[in-house]
DNA sequence: AAGTTTAGCGCATACGTTTGTGCAATAATA
DNA sequence: TATTATTGCACAAACGTATGCGCTAAACTT
C-alpha cells in the first residue's frame, strides 16, 4: 500500500482535495458537503487505510500535537514515574511526548529546548537542571508555553508544579529529632536547585526549632549515587560521626546505604536514615526506608493539564503549585 | 523575536531563498555559492538565531529525524533503563525519540504504531505486548523499519535484540538445584510472550537435566507485581510448599517478596528466591537478590544502532541477536 | 418568467523547506 | 574579437494539508 494522501483519495472518488479534507475532518456540515459525498469519501478512506500526514497538518496549522518533556535522568524512578503519567495523560488527549534526557546538564537542556523548538512542539514540560530560567522564560513569553515540574525557580514567571519540599524536609528532620537524634548529616543534591535549597532550609529550621542549629551539617553536591556514597563515607569517618543521615533523594540514599553496608554499622541499630522521594523499592530495602514522599502522580498529571490548558487557550497561565509531601514510615530510624 | 524563516533571511540579505537554504545547509560548494554570500547568510542566521523548521523539512524530505519507542511500561526500571540509553544514543545522532507507553496492551500498541506512522517517524523500536507480529511486519516491509527489543517472535522476519532467556533461566534454575532445591516454583509473565516461553523452557530443561521434571510448577499470567504476589501466596499455602521461587521478572519478584514478608518465612532461611532482570535496587533488598541479569545497555544501544543503520541504508537488516544473560549472586539462596 | 436564495462543491493560496534546472554575467580560450 | 567555459545565483515546483472565497445549478419566491 503506497502512501495514501488526500490527493489519491480525491482522484479515486472524483471529489476535490478540499472536499475530501473537509469530509474526513468532520467539517462536512460546516461546509455543506452532502451526506452522500461524505459517506463515499469516508468509505474510500477506510478502505485504503488513510491517515492524514501529521507533518503536513503541522506545517499548515502550526500545531504538532506534540509536547516536549525534559528530565535530568529518565532512569531515575522518580522521573520515570512522572514521565509515565505524563505520557499516558497526554496520549488520552491526542498528544505524543518527545523525551529529552538532559543528564543533569544545563547545556544539554538548552540544546534540547532548541531542538524541540525547531520541531515546533506545542508545549514543554521541564524538570530543569539549570541555574537560571532566563532562556526558559524567553521561550514561554514569546512562543511556546512551558510548565516546570519538580525543579523550579525563585521569582519566576513560569508556572510550576512541585512538592512542598520545605515542609517535607522539616517533618522528616523533626521525626529524627523526636527519636532522639541530634547529630544529623544532611546530604544534598546540586545546591543551586531551589527544591534542594528548600529541603535544606526545612532541615535547618527543624534543627533550630529544637535548639540544634549549631549541629547542622549539610554536605554533598549533586544527585548522584556516587555523591551519596562518598559523603556518607566521609561522615562515618569523622571522630564523632552522625547518628542519622538525611538523604535528599532516592539516588543519594542508595549511595549512603552502600557506604553503610561497607562499614560495620547496621541500619537502624547503629545509624538511622531518612530519605526524600518515594518508590516502590524503598519498601523492600533492608530495612524499609522512612521517607518524605512526593506525590508523583499528581505532579505529573497537574503539570500536563496546566500545559494543555495553556496550549489550548493560547494564554499563559500563572499557576504555581506546591503539593504536600507525606512522611512514610519504614524501619530505618531507631530511638536513641 | 518573531519566527525566523528562510524567507525572512532571504529578504534581509537580498539573496534568494534557495541560496539561503544551500548556504545554511552546507551545500555552498556543491551549488557554487560564493564564499562571501555564504558568510553573509550565516552571519545573519546566527544573528537572528535562526533554526530551520523541522516540520517543513520533514514534509519536503520525508525524513523526520524522529524515532518511535514503544514499551509496555516506562516506569518499569528495565524499560526505563533501555529508554535511557536509546534516547541518548539517538540524540547523539540528531534523532529525537517519541515514547509510547502501551501499558502491556496490544490494542494500545497498534494504535500507537498508527500514531507514529501518521507522524512519519523514520523508524520504530518496540518491546511488543502483542501476540503476533503481523501488523509490525507489514509496517516494516512496506514503509518504516522496525527493530524489536526484548520481546520478539518466532519465525519473524523482524530483526531483534534480546537476551538469551533460555540460558539465563537454565542457569538460574540450575543454581537453585545445585544448592539442593528440588521444589522450585516458577512464576511467569504473560505466557504467550516468547521471552517468557524461553525462560520457562530453560527452567524446565534444567529440572529435567537433574531428573526433576515431574516437580515442575509454572504459574502466573502476567508481569504485574500483583501477579507475583498472588501466585506466591498460593504457592506458600500449599501443603507441600516450594523451597524456592524463580520469579521471571523484577516486578514479579517484588510481589513475591511482599507475599513472603507477610508470611512467617524469611529469605533465604526458609525460602530461596531467584529473579530475572537486573536493577540497582536489587543489591539493596533484604537480602540482595540472586538474579539472571539482562545486558540492558547493550540491548538498547545495539537496537538503536541497527535501526539507524536500516534507516540510513534504506535496507531491511535481518539481524537477530541474543545477548548473554549473566547470573549475579546475592544472598537470597540457601543450601538445603 | 425573472429574480433570489441555498445547497454543494472546487479553485487557489499558504505553511517553510529542498532541489533540478535555467539564465546572466564574467572569465578563459582561440 | 568571437566563442566557449565557468561562476554565481534565481526561478519554480513539490511535499500534503487547511481554508477563505467564489462559482454553478437547482430550488424557491413573487
Short mmCIF file of N, CA and C (backbone and C1' of nucleotides) in Angstrom, two decimals, chain B residues 6 18 21-22 27 31 53 57 60, chain C residues 15-23:
data_model
loop_
_atom_site.label_atom_id
_atom_site.label_comp_id
_atom_site.label_asym_id
_atom_site.label_seq_id
_atom_site.Cartn_x
_atom_site.Cartn_y
_atom_site.Cartn_z
N UNK B 6 13.56 30.94 6.25
CA UNK B 6 14.47 31.18 5.13
C UNK B 6 14.06 32.46 4.41
N UNK B 18 16.51 29.93 -2.11
CA UNK B 18 17.28 28.72 -2.39
C UNK B 18 18.75 28.92 -2.03
N UNK B 21 19.04 28.68 1.70
CA UNK B 21 18.91 27.29 2.11
C UNK B 21 20.22 26.55 1.90
N UNK B 22 20.79 26.70 0.72
CA UNK B 22 22.01 25.95 0.42
C UNK B 22 23.19 26.43 1.24
N UNK B 27 25.71 23.30 1.66
CA UNK B 27 25.84 22.85 0.27
C UNK B 27 26.33 23.98 -0.62
N UNK B 31 26.74 23.88 -4.88
CA UNK B 31 25.92 24.69 -5.77
C UNK B 31 26.60 26.01 -6.13
N UNK B 53 12.74 25.04 10.26
CA UNK B 53 11.57 24.29 10.72
C UNK B 53 11.69 22.84 10.32
N UNK B 57 10.97 20.84 6.75
CA UNK B 57 11.99 19.94 6.22
C UNK B 57 11.43 18.54 6.04
N UNK B 60 9.19 18.13 3.11
CA UNK B 60 9.92 18.14 1.84
C UNK B 60 10.77 16.88 1.65
P DC C 15 2.59 32.00 4.22
"O5'" DC C 15 2.96 30.85 5.25
"C5'" DC C 15 2.05 30.31 6.17
"C4'" DC C 15 2.49 28.92 6.53
"C3'" DC C 15 3.99 28.69 6.37
"O3'" DC C 15 4.63 28.95 7.61
"C1'" DC C 15 2.71 26.84 5.52
P DG C 16 5.88 29.97 7.64
"O5'" DG C 16 7.08 29.02 7.23
"C5'" DG C 16 7.41 27.95 8.08
"C4'" DG C 16 8.40 27.05 7.38
"C3'" DG C 16 9.66 27.76 6.91
"O3'" DG C 16 10.76 26.99 7.33
"C1'" DG C 16 8.71 26.52 5.14
P DT C 17 12.26 27.44 7.19
"O5'" DT C 17 12.93 26.09 6.69
"C5'" DT C 17 13.13 25.89 5.32
"C4'" DT C 17 12.87 24.47 4.98
"C3'" DT C 17 13.88 23.96 3.98
"O3'" DT C 17 14.75 23.04 4.62
"C1'" DT C 17 11.63 23.72 3.13
P DT C 18 16.14 22.79 3.92
"O5'" DT C 18 15.75 22.00 2.57
"C5'" DT C 18 15.29 20.67 2.66
"C4'" DT C 18 15.08 20.13 1.26
"C3'" DT C 18 16.34 20.03 0.41
"O3'" DT C 18 16.28 18.77 -0.25
"C1'" DT C 18 14.71 21.28 -0.74
P DT C 19 17.60 18.12 -0.84
"O5'" DT C 19 17.42 18.39 -2.41
"C5'" DT C 19 16.21 18.02 -3.03
"C4'" DT C 19 16.16 18.58 -4.43
"C3'" DT C 19 17.51 18.69 -5.15
"O3'" DT C 19 17.33 18.25 -6.48
"C1'" DT C 19 16.39 20.72 -5.27
P DG C 20 18.52 17.55 -7.26
"O5'" DG C 20 17.97 17.60 -8.77
"C5'" DG C 20 16.61 17.26 -9.03
"C4'" DG C 20 16.09 18.05 -10.22
"C3'" DG C 20 17.07 18.17 -11.38
"O3'" DG C 20 16.35 18.12 -12.61
"C1'" DG C 20 16.56 20.34 -10.56
P DT C 21 17.13 18.12 -13.97
"O5'" DT C 21 17.04 19.66 -14.39
"C5'" DT C 21 15.76 20.27 -14.46
"C4'" DT C 21 15.92 21.77 -14.66
"C3'" DT C 21 16.84 22.18 -15.81
"O3'" DT C 21 16.08 22.97 -16.71
"C1'" DT C 21 17.22 23.50 -13.89
P DG C 22 16.65 23.35 -18.12
"O5'" DG C 22 16.61 24.93 -18.07
"C5'" DG C 22 15.51 25.60 -17.43
"C4'" DG C 22 15.90 27.05 -17.17
"C3'" DG C 22 16.70 27.67 -18.31
"O3'" DG C 22 16.28 29.01 -18.49
"C1'" DG C 22 17.93 27.82 -16.31
P DC C 23 16.56 29.79 -19.86
"O5'" DC C 23 16.74 31.29 -19.38
"C5'" DC C 23 16.57 31.63 -18.00
"C4'" DC C 23 17.70 32.55 -17.55
"C3'" DC C 23 18.53 33.13 -18.70
"O3'" DC C 23 18.74 34.50 -18.44
"C1'" DC C 23 19.94 32.18 -17.12
#
